[in-house]
mmCIF file of C-alpha atoms in Angstrom:
data_model
loop_
_atom_site.group_PDB
_atom_site.id
_atom_site.type_symbol
_atom_site.label_atom_id
_atom_site.label_comp_id
_atom_site.label_asym_id
_atom_site.label_seq_id
_atom_site.Cartn_x
_atom_site.Cartn_y
_atom_site.Cartn_z
ATOM 1 C CA MET A 1 -26.387 -78.680 -3.555
ATOM 2 C CA ASN A 2 -24.022 -81.637 -3.372
ATOM 3 C CA LYS A 3 -20.230 -81.889 -3.314
ATOM 4 C CA LYS A 4 -19.977 -82.496 -7.038
ATOM 5 C CA ASP A 5 -21.858 -79.271 -7.774
ATOM 6 C CA LEU A 6 -19.602 -77.135 -5.554
ATOM 7 C CA ARG A 7 -16.704 -75.873 -7.657
ATOM 8 C CA ILE A 8 -13.594 -75.619 -5.444
ATOM 9 C CA ILE A 9 -10.212 -74.032 -6.072
ATOM 10 C CA PHE A 10 -7.536 -75.260 -3.689
ATOM 11 C CA MET A 11 -4.518 -73.124 -2.722
ATOM 12 C CA GLY A 12 -1.473 -74.462 -0.893
ATOM 13 C CA THR A 13 2.200 -75.308 -1.215
ATOM 14 C CA PRO A 14 3.910 -77.611 1.376
ATOM 15 C CA GLU A 15 3.291 -81.179 2.484
ATOM 16 C CA PHE A 16 0.999 -79.880 5.246
ATOM 17 C CA ALA A 17 -1.498 -78.788 2.561
ATOM 18 C CA VAL A 18 -1.416 -82.100 0.688
ATOM 19 C CA GLY A 19 -3.406 -83.872 3.394
ATOM 20 C CA THR A 20 -6.408 -81.622 2.800
ATOM 21 C CA LEU A 21 -6.133 -81.743 -0.992
ATOM 22 C CA GLN A 22 -5.919 -85.535 -0.837
ATOM 23 C CA GLN A 23 -9.096 -85.788 1.228
ATOM 24 C CA LEU A 24 -10.887 -83.515 -1.220
ATOM 25 C CA VAL A 25 -9.837 -85.583 -4.214
ATOM 26 C CA GLU A 26 -10.416 -88.976 -2.621
ATOM 27 C CA GLY A 27 -13.719 -87.777 -1.158
ATOM 28 C CA GLY A 28 -15.098 -86.932 -4.605
ATOM 29 C CA TYR A 29 -15.238 -83.156 -4.142
ATOM 30 C CA ASN A 30 -15.108 -81.055 -7.303
ATOM 31 C CA VAL A 31 -11.623 -79.488 -7.265
ATOM 32 C CA VAL A 32 -11.503 -77.552 -10.540
ATOM 33 C CA ALA A 33 -7.971 -76.127 -10.139
ATOM 34 C CA VAL A 34 -5.013 -75.905 -7.762
ATOM 35 C CA VAL A 35 -2.948 -72.769 -7.063
ATOM 36 C CA THR A 36 0.558 -73.169 -5.646
ATOM 37 C CA GLN A 37 3.895 -71.369 -5.503
ATOM 38 C CA PRO A 38 6.174 -71.281 -8.558
ATOM 39 C CA ASP A 39 8.769 -74.038 -8.755
ATOM 40 C CA LYS A 40 11.726 -73.321 -6.470
ATOM 41 C CA PRO A 41 15.312 -73.264 -7.792
ATOM 42 C CA VAL A 42 17.491 -75.819 -5.990
ATOM 43 C CA GLY A 43 21.017 -77.127 -6.364
ATOM 44 C CA ARG A 44 24.354 -75.390 -6.209
ATOM 45 C CA HIS A 45 23.602 -73.055 -9.113
ATOM 46 C CA GLY A 46 19.822 -73.003 -8.812
ATOM 47 C CA SER A 47 19.573 -74.651 -12.210
ATOM 48 C CA VAL A 48 17.070 -77.299 -11.100
ATOM 49 C CA LEU A 49 13.455 -76.333 -10.456
ATOM 50 C CA GLN A 50 11.706 -78.194 -7.643
ATOM 51 C CA PRO A 51 7.877 -78.308 -7.725
ATOM 52 C CA SER A 52 5.919 -77.939 -4.502
ATOM 53 C CA GLU A 53 4.429 -80.986 -2.806
ATOM 54 C CA VAL A 54 0.962 -79.698 -3.680
ATOM 55 C CA LYS A 55 1.892 -79.410 -7.360
ATOM 56 C CA LYS A 56 3.265 -82.957 -7.391
ATOM 57 C CA TYR A 57 0.021 -84.314 -5.968
ATOM 58 C CA ALA A 58 -2.139 -82.206 -8.291
ATOM 59 C CA LEU A 59 -0.311 -83.361 -11.412
ATOM 60 C CA GLU A 60 -0.504 -86.999 -10.289
ATOM 61 C CA HIS A 61 -4.283 -86.577 -10.222
ATOM 62 C CA SER A 62 -4.586 -84.553 -13.451
ATOM 63 C CA LEU A 63 -5.694 -81.354 -11.741
ATOM 64 C CA PRO A 64 -5.026 -78.015 -13.488
ATOM 65 C CA VAL A 65 -2.213 -76.122 -11.726
ATOM 66 C CA LEU A 66 -1.726 -72.346 -11.589
ATOM 67 C CA GLN A 67 1.580 -70.891 -10.319
ATOM 68 C CA PRO A 68 1.395 -67.085 -10.300
ATOM 69 C CA GLU A 69 4.441 -65.010 -9.436
ATOM 70 C CA LYS A 70 2.139 -62.211 -8.265
ATOM 71 C CA MET A 71 -1.371 -62.778 -6.978
ATOM 72 C CA LYS A 72 -2.559 -59.443 -8.385
ATOM 73 C CA ASP A 73 -1.304 -60.203 -11.893
ATOM 74 C CA PRO A 74 -4.283 -59.375 -14.176
ATOM 75 C CA ALA A 75 -3.587 -62.427 -16.337
ATOM 76 C CA PHE A 76 -3.712 -64.710 -13.304
ATOM 77 C CA VAL A 77 -6.827 -63.043 -11.904
ATOM 78 C CA SER A 78 -8.545 -63.468 -15.259
ATOM 79 C CA GLN A 79 -7.482 -67.098 -15.462
ATOM 80 C CA LEU A 80 -8.705 -67.743 -11.919
ATOM 81 C CA ARG A 81 -12.048 -66.103 -12.612
ATOM 82 C CA ALA A 82 -12.547 -68.299 -15.664
ATOM 83 C CA TYR A 83 -12.817 -71.362 -13.410
ATOM 84 C CA ASP A 84 -15.989 -69.857 -11.905
ATOM 85 C CA ALA A 85 -15.293 -71.332 -8.467
ATOM 86 C CA ASP A 86 -17.956 -71.269 -5.758
ATOM 87 C CA LEU A 87 -15.413 -71.632 -2.948
ATOM 88 C CA GLN A 88 -11.669 -71.348 -2.390
ATOM 89 C CA VAL A 89 -9.848 -73.423 0.244
ATOM 90 C CA VAL A 90 -6.437 -72.212 1.440
ATOM 91 C CA VAL A 91 -3.915 -74.270 3.421
ATOM 92 C CA ALA A 92 -0.359 -73.046 4.128
ATOM 93 C CA PHE A 93 -0.226 -70.528 1.296
ATOM 94 C CA ARG A 94 0.603 -66.852 1.064
ATOM 95 C CA MET A 95 -1.494 -63.785 1.816
ATOM 96 C CA LEU A 96 -4.171 -63.184 -0.804
ATOM 97 C CA PRO A 97 -5.329 -59.820 -2.157
ATOM 98 C CA GLU A 98 -9.014 -58.984 -1.917
ATOM 99 C CA VAL A 99 -9.486 -59.387 -5.652
ATOM 100 C CA VAL A 100 -8.666 -63.073 -5.144
ATOM 101 C CA TRP A 101 -10.220 -63.981 -1.766
ATOM 102 C CA ALA A 102 -13.466 -62.132 -2.521
ATOM 103 C CA MET A 103 -13.904 -63.735 -5.934
ATOM 104 C CA PRO A 104 -15.942 -66.906 -5.148
ATOM 105 C CA ARG A 105 -19.613 -66.435 -4.320
ATOM 106 C CA PHE A 106 -19.221 -68.452 -1.071
ATOM 107 C CA GLY A 107 -15.926 -66.815 -0.132
ATOM 108 C CA THR A 108 -12.477 -68.188 0.730
ATOM 109 C CA PHE A 109 -11.630 -70.010 3.920
ATOM 110 C CA ASN A 110 -8.242 -70.842 5.390
ATOM 111 C CA VAL A 111 -7.143 -73.826 7.466
ATOM 112 C CA HIS A 112 -4.863 -72.472 10.220
ATOM 113 C CA ALA A 113 -2.797 -74.721 12.494
ATOM 114 C CA ALA A 114 -3.727 -73.018 15.782
ATOM 115 C CA LEU A 115 -6.734 -72.034 17.853
ATOM 116 C CA LEU A 116 -7.220 -68.479 16.653
ATOM 117 C CA PRO A 117 -6.954 -65.731 17.748
ATOM 118 C CA GLN A 118 -3.899 -67.342 19.334
ATOM 119 C CA TYR A 119 -0.795 -67.823 17.180
ATOM 120 C CA ARG A 120 -1.624 -65.723 14.175
ATOM 121 C CA GLY A 121 1.245 -65.856 11.729
ATOM 122 C CA ALA A 122 3.432 -68.086 9.586
ATOM 123 C CA ALA A 123 4.766 -70.589 12.157
ATOM 124 C CA PRO A 124 1.990 -71.433 14.645
ATOM 125 C CA ILE A 125 3.085 -75.033 15.220
ATOM 126 C CA ASN A 126 6.656 -74.103 16.122
ATOM 127 C CA TRP A 127 5.677 -71.301 18.480
ATOM 128 C CA ALA A 128 3.031 -73.321 20.307
ATOM 129 C CA VAL A 129 5.663 -75.945 21.190
ATOM 130 C CA ILE A 130 8.375 -73.344 21.917
ATOM 131 C CA ASN A 131 6.023 -71.663 24.382
ATOM 132 C CA GLY A 132 5.308 -74.946 26.153
ATOM 133 C CA GLU A 133 1.618 -75.063 25.254
ATOM 134 C CA ARG A 134 -0.239 -78.198 26.312
ATOM 135 C CA GLN A 135 -2.864 -77.757 23.619
ATOM 136 C CA THR A 136 -3.180 -76.247 20.163
ATOM 137 C CA GLY A 137 -5.588 -77.065 17.338
ATOM 138 C CA VAL A 138 -6.995 -76.167 13.952
ATOM 139 C CA THR A 139 -9.211 -73.265 12.923
ATOM 140 C CA THR A 140 -11.089 -72.663 9.691
ATOM 141 C CA PHE A 141 -11.934 -69.030 9.052
ATOM 142 C CA PHE A 142 -12.987 -66.753 6.227
ATOM 143 C CA LEU A 143 -10.225 -64.586 4.819
ATOM 144 C CA ASP A 144 -10.434 -60.821 5.120
ATOM 145 C CA HIS A 145 -8.044 -57.885 4.758
ATOM 146 C CA ASP A 146 -5.703 -58.719 7.658
ATOM 147 C CA ILE A 147 -3.638 -61.844 8.320
ATOM 148 C CA ASP A 148 -5.465 -64.575 10.281
ATOM 149 C CA THR A 149 -8.173 -62.249 11.622
ATOM 150 C CA GLY A 150 -11.275 -63.386 9.724
ATOM 151 C CA ARG A 151 -14.510 -64.821 11.074
ATOM 152 C CA ILE A 152 -14.094 -68.287 12.610
ATOM 153 C CA ILE A 153 -16.128 -71.144 11.154
ATOM 154 C CA MET A 154 -14.831 -74.145 13.111
ATOM 155 C CA GLN A 155 -12.189 -75.075 15.665
ATOM 156 C CA ARG A 156 -10.890 -78.417 16.881
ATOM 157 C CA PRO A 157 -8.311 -78.855 19.704
ATOM 158 C CA PHE A 158 -5.177 -81.017 19.626
ATOM 159 C CA ASP A 159 -3.241 -82.036 22.736
ATOM 160 C CA ILE A 160 0.542 -81.608 22.835
ATOM 161 C CA PRO A 161 2.336 -84.232 24.968
ATOM 162 C CA ASP A 162 5.153 -82.948 27.164
ATOM 163 C CA ASP A 163 7.762 -84.754 25.071
ATOM 164 C CA ALA A 164 6.312 -84.007 21.616
ATOM 165 C CA ASP A 165 8.370 -82.184 19.020
ATOM 166 C CA VAL A 166 7.198 -80.189 16.011
ATOM 167 C CA GLU A 167 7.141 -83.247 13.755
ATOM 168 C CA TYR A 168 4.583 -84.970 15.993
ATOM 169 C CA VAL A 169 2.351 -81.899 16.213
ATOM 170 C CA TYR A 170 2.750 -81.147 12.485
ATOM 171 C CA ASP A 171 1.621 -84.655 11.499
ATOM 172 C CA GLY A 172 -1.307 -84.571 13.896
ATOM 173 C CA LEU A 173 -2.504 -81.151 12.787
ATOM 174 C CA MET A 174 -2.115 -82.071 9.117
ATOM 175 C CA ARG A 175 -4.589 -84.921 9.584
ATOM 176 C CA LEU A 176 -6.881 -82.897 11.851
ATOM 177 C CA GLY A 177 -6.760 -79.929 9.472
ATOM 178 C CA ALA A 178 -7.892 -82.087 6.571
ATOM 179 C CA ASP A 179 -10.807 -83.440 8.620
ATOM 180 C CA VAL A 180 -11.871 -79.959 9.744
ATOM 181 C CA ALA A 181 -11.626 -78.605 6.186
ATOM 182 C CA ILE A 182 -13.915 -81.348 4.908
ATOM 183 C CA GLU A 183 -16.403 -80.771 7.729
ATOM 184 C CA THR A 184 -16.350 -77.040 6.986
ATOM 185 C CA ILE A 185 -17.088 -77.661 3.313
ATOM 186 C CA ASP A 186 -19.891 -80.061 4.206
ATOM 187 C CA ARG A 187 -21.451 -77.382 6.422
ATOM 188 C CA ILE A 188 -21.267 -74.911 3.545
ATOM 189 C CA ILE A 189 -22.938 -77.438 1.249
ATOM 190 C CA GLU A 190 -25.647 -78.200 3.810
ATOM 191 C CA GLY A 191 -26.317 -74.476 4.193
ATOM 192 C CA ASP A 192 -26.493 -74.004 0.428
ATOM 193 C CA GLY A 193 -23.471 -71.718 0.588
ATOM 194 C CA HIS A 194 -24.167 -70.226 3.997
ATOM 195 C CA VAL A 195 -22.468 -71.192 7.245
ATOM 196 C CA ASP A 196 -22.361 -69.694 10.730
ATOM 197 C CA SER A 197 -19.159 -67.854 11.634
ATOM 198 C CA MET A 198 -17.971 -65.824 14.598
ATOM 199 C CA PRO A 199 -15.796 -62.699 14.899
ATOM 200 C CA GLN A 200 -12.505 -63.470 16.611
ATOM 201 C CA GLU A 201 -13.033 -60.517 18.941
ATOM 202 C CA GLN A 202 -15.624 -62.590 20.809
ATOM 203 C CA LEU A 203 -12.807 -64.897 21.945
ATOM 204 C CA ILE A 204 -10.551 -62.127 23.237
ATOM 205 C CA ALA A 205 -11.240 -61.299 26.876
ATOM 206 C CA PRO A 206 -9.722 -58.160 28.448
ATOM 207 C CA THR A 207 -7.158 -60.329 30.253
ATOM 208 C CA THR A 208 -6.321 -62.525 27.239
ATOM 209 C CA GLU A 209 -2.651 -62.578 26.279
ATOM 210 C CA LEU A 210 -2.335 -63.137 22.545
ATOM 211 C CA HIS A 211 0.714 -65.032 21.315
ATOM 212 C CA SER A 212 1.967 -64.395 17.794
ATOM 213 C CA ALA A 213 3.622 -66.875 15.433
ATOM 214 C CA PRO A 214 6.081 -64.978 13.222
ATOM 215 C CA LYS A 215 8.166 -66.654 10.555
ATOM 216 C CA ILE A 216 11.164 -68.618 11.821
ATOM 217 C CA PHE A 217 14.564 -67.337 10.662
ATOM 218 C CA LYS A 218 18.061 -68.678 11.310
ATOM 219 C CA GLU A 219 18.556 -66.036 14.000
ATOM 220 C CA THR A 220 15.371 -67.235 15.715
ATOM 221 C CA CYS A 221 16.913 -70.675 16.224
ATOM 222 C CA GLN A 222 19.791 -69.539 18.448
ATOM 223 C CA ILE A 223 19.544 -71.039 21.953
ATOM 224 C CA ASP A 224 19.685 -68.635 24.896
ATOM 225 C CA TRP A 225 21.514 -70.643 27.570
ATOM 226 C CA GLN A 226 20.603 -68.096 30.250
ATOM 227 C CA GLN A 227 17.022 -69.328 30.292
ATOM 228 C CA PRO A 228 15.679 -72.013 32.659
ATOM 229 C CA ALA A 229 16.098 -75.623 31.540
ATOM 230 C CA LYS A 230 12.366 -76.029 30.802
ATOM 231 C CA ARG A 231 12.383 -73.044 28.435
ATOM 232 C CA ILE A 232 15.445 -74.372 26.604
ATOM 233 C CA TYR A 233 13.892 -77.844 26.431
ATOM 234 C CA ASP A 234 10.687 -76.465 24.867
ATOM 235 C CA PHE A 235 12.744 -74.339 22.479
ATOM 236 C CA ILE A 236 14.678 -77.397 21.255
ATOM 237 C CA ARG A 237 11.598 -79.528 20.627
ATOM 238 C CA GLY A 238 9.785 -76.543 19.103
ATOM 239 C CA LEU A 239 12.382 -76.441 16.327
ATOM 240 C CA SER A 240 12.924 -80.187 15.859
ATOM 241 C CA PRO A 241 13.471 -81.646 13.353
ATOM 242 C CA TYR A 242 13.374 -78.497 11.229
ATOM 243 C CA PRO A 243 14.987 -75.997 11.207
ATOM 244 C CA GLY A 244 16.732 -77.173 14.394
ATOM 245 C CA ALA A 245 17.741 -75.261 17.513
ATOM 246 C CA ARG A 246 21.368 -74.182 17.247
ATOM 247 C CA THR A 247 24.216 -72.930 19.339
ATOM 248 C CA THR A 248 27.884 -72.100 18.770
ATOM 249 C CA LEU A 249 30.392 -74.597 20.136
ATOM 250 C CA VAL A 250 33.735 -73.046 21.079
ATOM 251 C CA THR A 251 36.754 -75.347 21.568
ATOM 252 C CA PRO A 252 39.603 -74.520 23.993
ATOM 253 C CA ASP A 253 41.734 -73.268 21.079
ATOM 254 C CA GLY A 254 39.018 -70.775 20.086
ATOM 255 C CA LYS A 255 37.604 -72.585 17.065
ATOM 256 C CA GLN A 256 33.863 -72.194 16.569
ATOM 257 C CA THR A 257 31.326 -74.433 14.888
ATOM 258 C CA ILE A 258 27.546 -74.641 14.810
ATOM 259 C CA LEU A 259 25.971 -77.367 16.917
ATOM 260 C CA LYS A 260 22.317 -78.244 16.324
ATOM 261 C CA ILE A 261 20.400 -79.940 19.119
ATOM 262 C CA TYR A 262 17.389 -81.989 18.070
ATOM 263 C CA LYS A 263 16.446 -83.850 21.211
ATOM 264 C CA ALA A 264 16.987 -83.346 24.927
ATOM 265 C CA ARG A 265 15.382 -84.081 28.257
ATOM 266 C CA ILE A 266 15.258 -82.232 31.542
ATOM 267 C CA ALA A 267 17.773 -83.618 34.050
ATOM 268 C CA PRO A 268 17.085 -81.749 37.319
ATOM 269 C CA ASP A 269 19.909 -83.469 39.188
ATOM 270 C CA ILE A 270 22.527 -82.043 36.823
ATOM 271 C CA GLN A 271 22.873 -78.275 37.247
ATOM 272 C CA SER A 272 26.354 -77.764 35.798
ATOM 273 C CA LYS A 273 26.600 -74.563 33.751
ATOM 274 C CA GLY A 274 29.199 -76.164 31.519
ATOM 275 C CA PHE A 275 29.348 -79.512 29.785
ATOM 276 C CA HIS A 276 29.281 -82.563 32.022
ATOM 277 C CA THR A 277 29.643 -86.164 30.871
ATOM 278 C CA GLU A 278 28.747 -89.298 32.741
ATOM 279 C CA LYS A 279 28.508 -92.879 31.400
ATOM 280 C CA ASN A 280 28.396 -91.745 27.754
ATOM 281 C CA GLN A 281 25.703 -89.206 28.574
ATOM 282 C CA LEU A 282 26.042 -85.485 27.882
ATOM 283 C CA TYR A 283 24.625 -82.809 30.193
ATOM 284 C CA ILE A 284 24.507 -79.019 30.315
ATOM 285 C CA ASN A 285 22.409 -76.489 32.235
ATOM 286 C CA GLY A 286 19.977 -79.007 33.679
ATOM 287 C CA LEU A 287 19.485 -80.806 30.358
ATOM 288 C CA GLU A 288 20.642 -84.108 28.973
ATOM 289 C CA LEU A 289 21.407 -83.704 25.281
ATOM 290 C CA LEU A 290 20.245 -86.771 23.340
ATOM 291 C CA GLU A 291 20.581 -86.040 19.604
ATOM 292 C CA LEU A 292 22.973 -83.532 18.037
ATOM 293 C CA GLN A 293 24.595 -82.497 14.786
ATOM 294 C CA LEU A 294 27.827 -80.632 14.140
ATOM 295 C CA THR A 295 28.220 -78.629 10.940
ATOM 296 C CA GLY A 296 29.212 -80.979 8.151
ATOM 297 C CA LYS A 297 28.304 -84.086 10.138
ATOM 298 C CA LYS A 298 25.194 -86.250 10.262
ATOM 299 C CA ARG A 299 22.648 -86.158 13.051
ATOM 300 C CA MET A 300 23.696 -88.579 15.792
ATOM 301 C CA SER A 301 23.044 -89.754 19.329
ATOM 302 C CA ALA A 302 24.915 -88.167 22.222
ATOM 303 C CA ARG A 303 26.768 -91.468 22.725
ATOM 304 C CA ASP A 304 28.071 -91.448 19.132
ATOM 305 C CA PHE A 305 28.869 -87.760 19.422
ATOM 306 C CA LEU A 306 30.989 -88.326 22.529
ATOM 307 C CA ASN A 307 32.779 -91.258 20.925
ATOM 308 C CA GLY A 308 33.959 -88.977 18.133
ATOM 309 C CA PHE A 309 34.488 -85.745 20.054
ATOM 310 C CA ARG A 310 37.061 -85.748 22.821
ATOM 311 C CA GLY A 311 37.428 -83.011 25.391
ATOM 312 C CA ILE A 312 33.843 -81.790 25.215
ATOM 313 C CA GLU A 313 33.898 -80.752 28.907
ATOM 314 C CA GLU A 314 36.511 -78.129 28.054
ATOM 315 C CA CYS A 315 34.288 -76.571 25.355
ATOM 316 C CA LYS A 316 31.805 -73.762 25.793
ATOM 317 C CA LEU A 317 28.470 -72.878 24.205
ATOM 318 C CA VAL A 318 27.582 -69.330 23.218
#
C-alpha cells in the first residue's frame, strides 16, 4: 500500500487542525473528504455565516466538505460511508459516535495536544500552562467509546519555557501534531493497515495524579488573587492571548469594570496586596503587570495604561 491508495477522511474545525490537513494535502496523501462544523453565525444579528478555518482550507484545495449538524444523522452517515474511507484522522473536532469512528477498516485516530492519559478534555494546552507544566506534547490514539481514552499509537514531547503563553505552545503543538499525524499514517501504511498501539492504563501508575482539561468558560478565567504569585502568573499565561485572564477592577467610587491581564512577570521584591506603581510600572501581589485591557479599550502596555488611568493605587481587584 502507498499513500495514494489509502483513502483518508479528515475531521477538524479550528486553525489548529489546518496544520495537519495542510501536511496531508501537500504531502500527496489521498484526502477524499473533509468533515467540519457547520458555519457559525457572527455579527450583531447573527446574519453572517463564518466558515471554519478547516473549511476555508478545504475549499481552497477543492476538497469535498461535509458539515453535519448531528453526527448520527442517517443521511450524513450514508454520505460518509459512500466515500469508502480506509482511515479517518481527527484533529480538534467533536466527540464521534461509534457508527462514525468504527466505519473505516483501519479505524479512526485522533491527534490530541497532550501526553495522554494526562489532560484528557477540550482544553489541554490551556490547562498544561495554567498548571505550570514544564512539558506537554502530542498523542495519536485510536478513538473508542470514551473521550480521549483510546489506545495510544504515538507520543512526542514538547517543552514549555517558563515564560511561554498559550499562543507559543499552541503554535508549537500545531506543527508537532501535524508531524506526528503524518508519521502515524506512514506507520499504518507500512503495516498494511496495522500498527502497534498501547492501552493508556499501562501509563497510569498507582501514584499517578491525572490532570483533566475541561472546556474553558468565562467563569474559568476569573483570577483568584488569594493564590501565590506563581499560580497567578501561570494562570495569566495559560489564558493568553485567548480568552484572557480577567478580574474586576473597582474604583474608589464603587464603579466596576472588567480588566483582562495578558502578560505579567513575577516580582518577588514587591509584595503589596494592593496596587503599587513605580517608574511607570504596575505591581500587585508579587506580580508586575505588563499588558492589560479594560472593557471597551484596546490591549495596551502597563505604561500606556497608567498614562490613561489615574489613581490606580486607590482601586481594588476582586
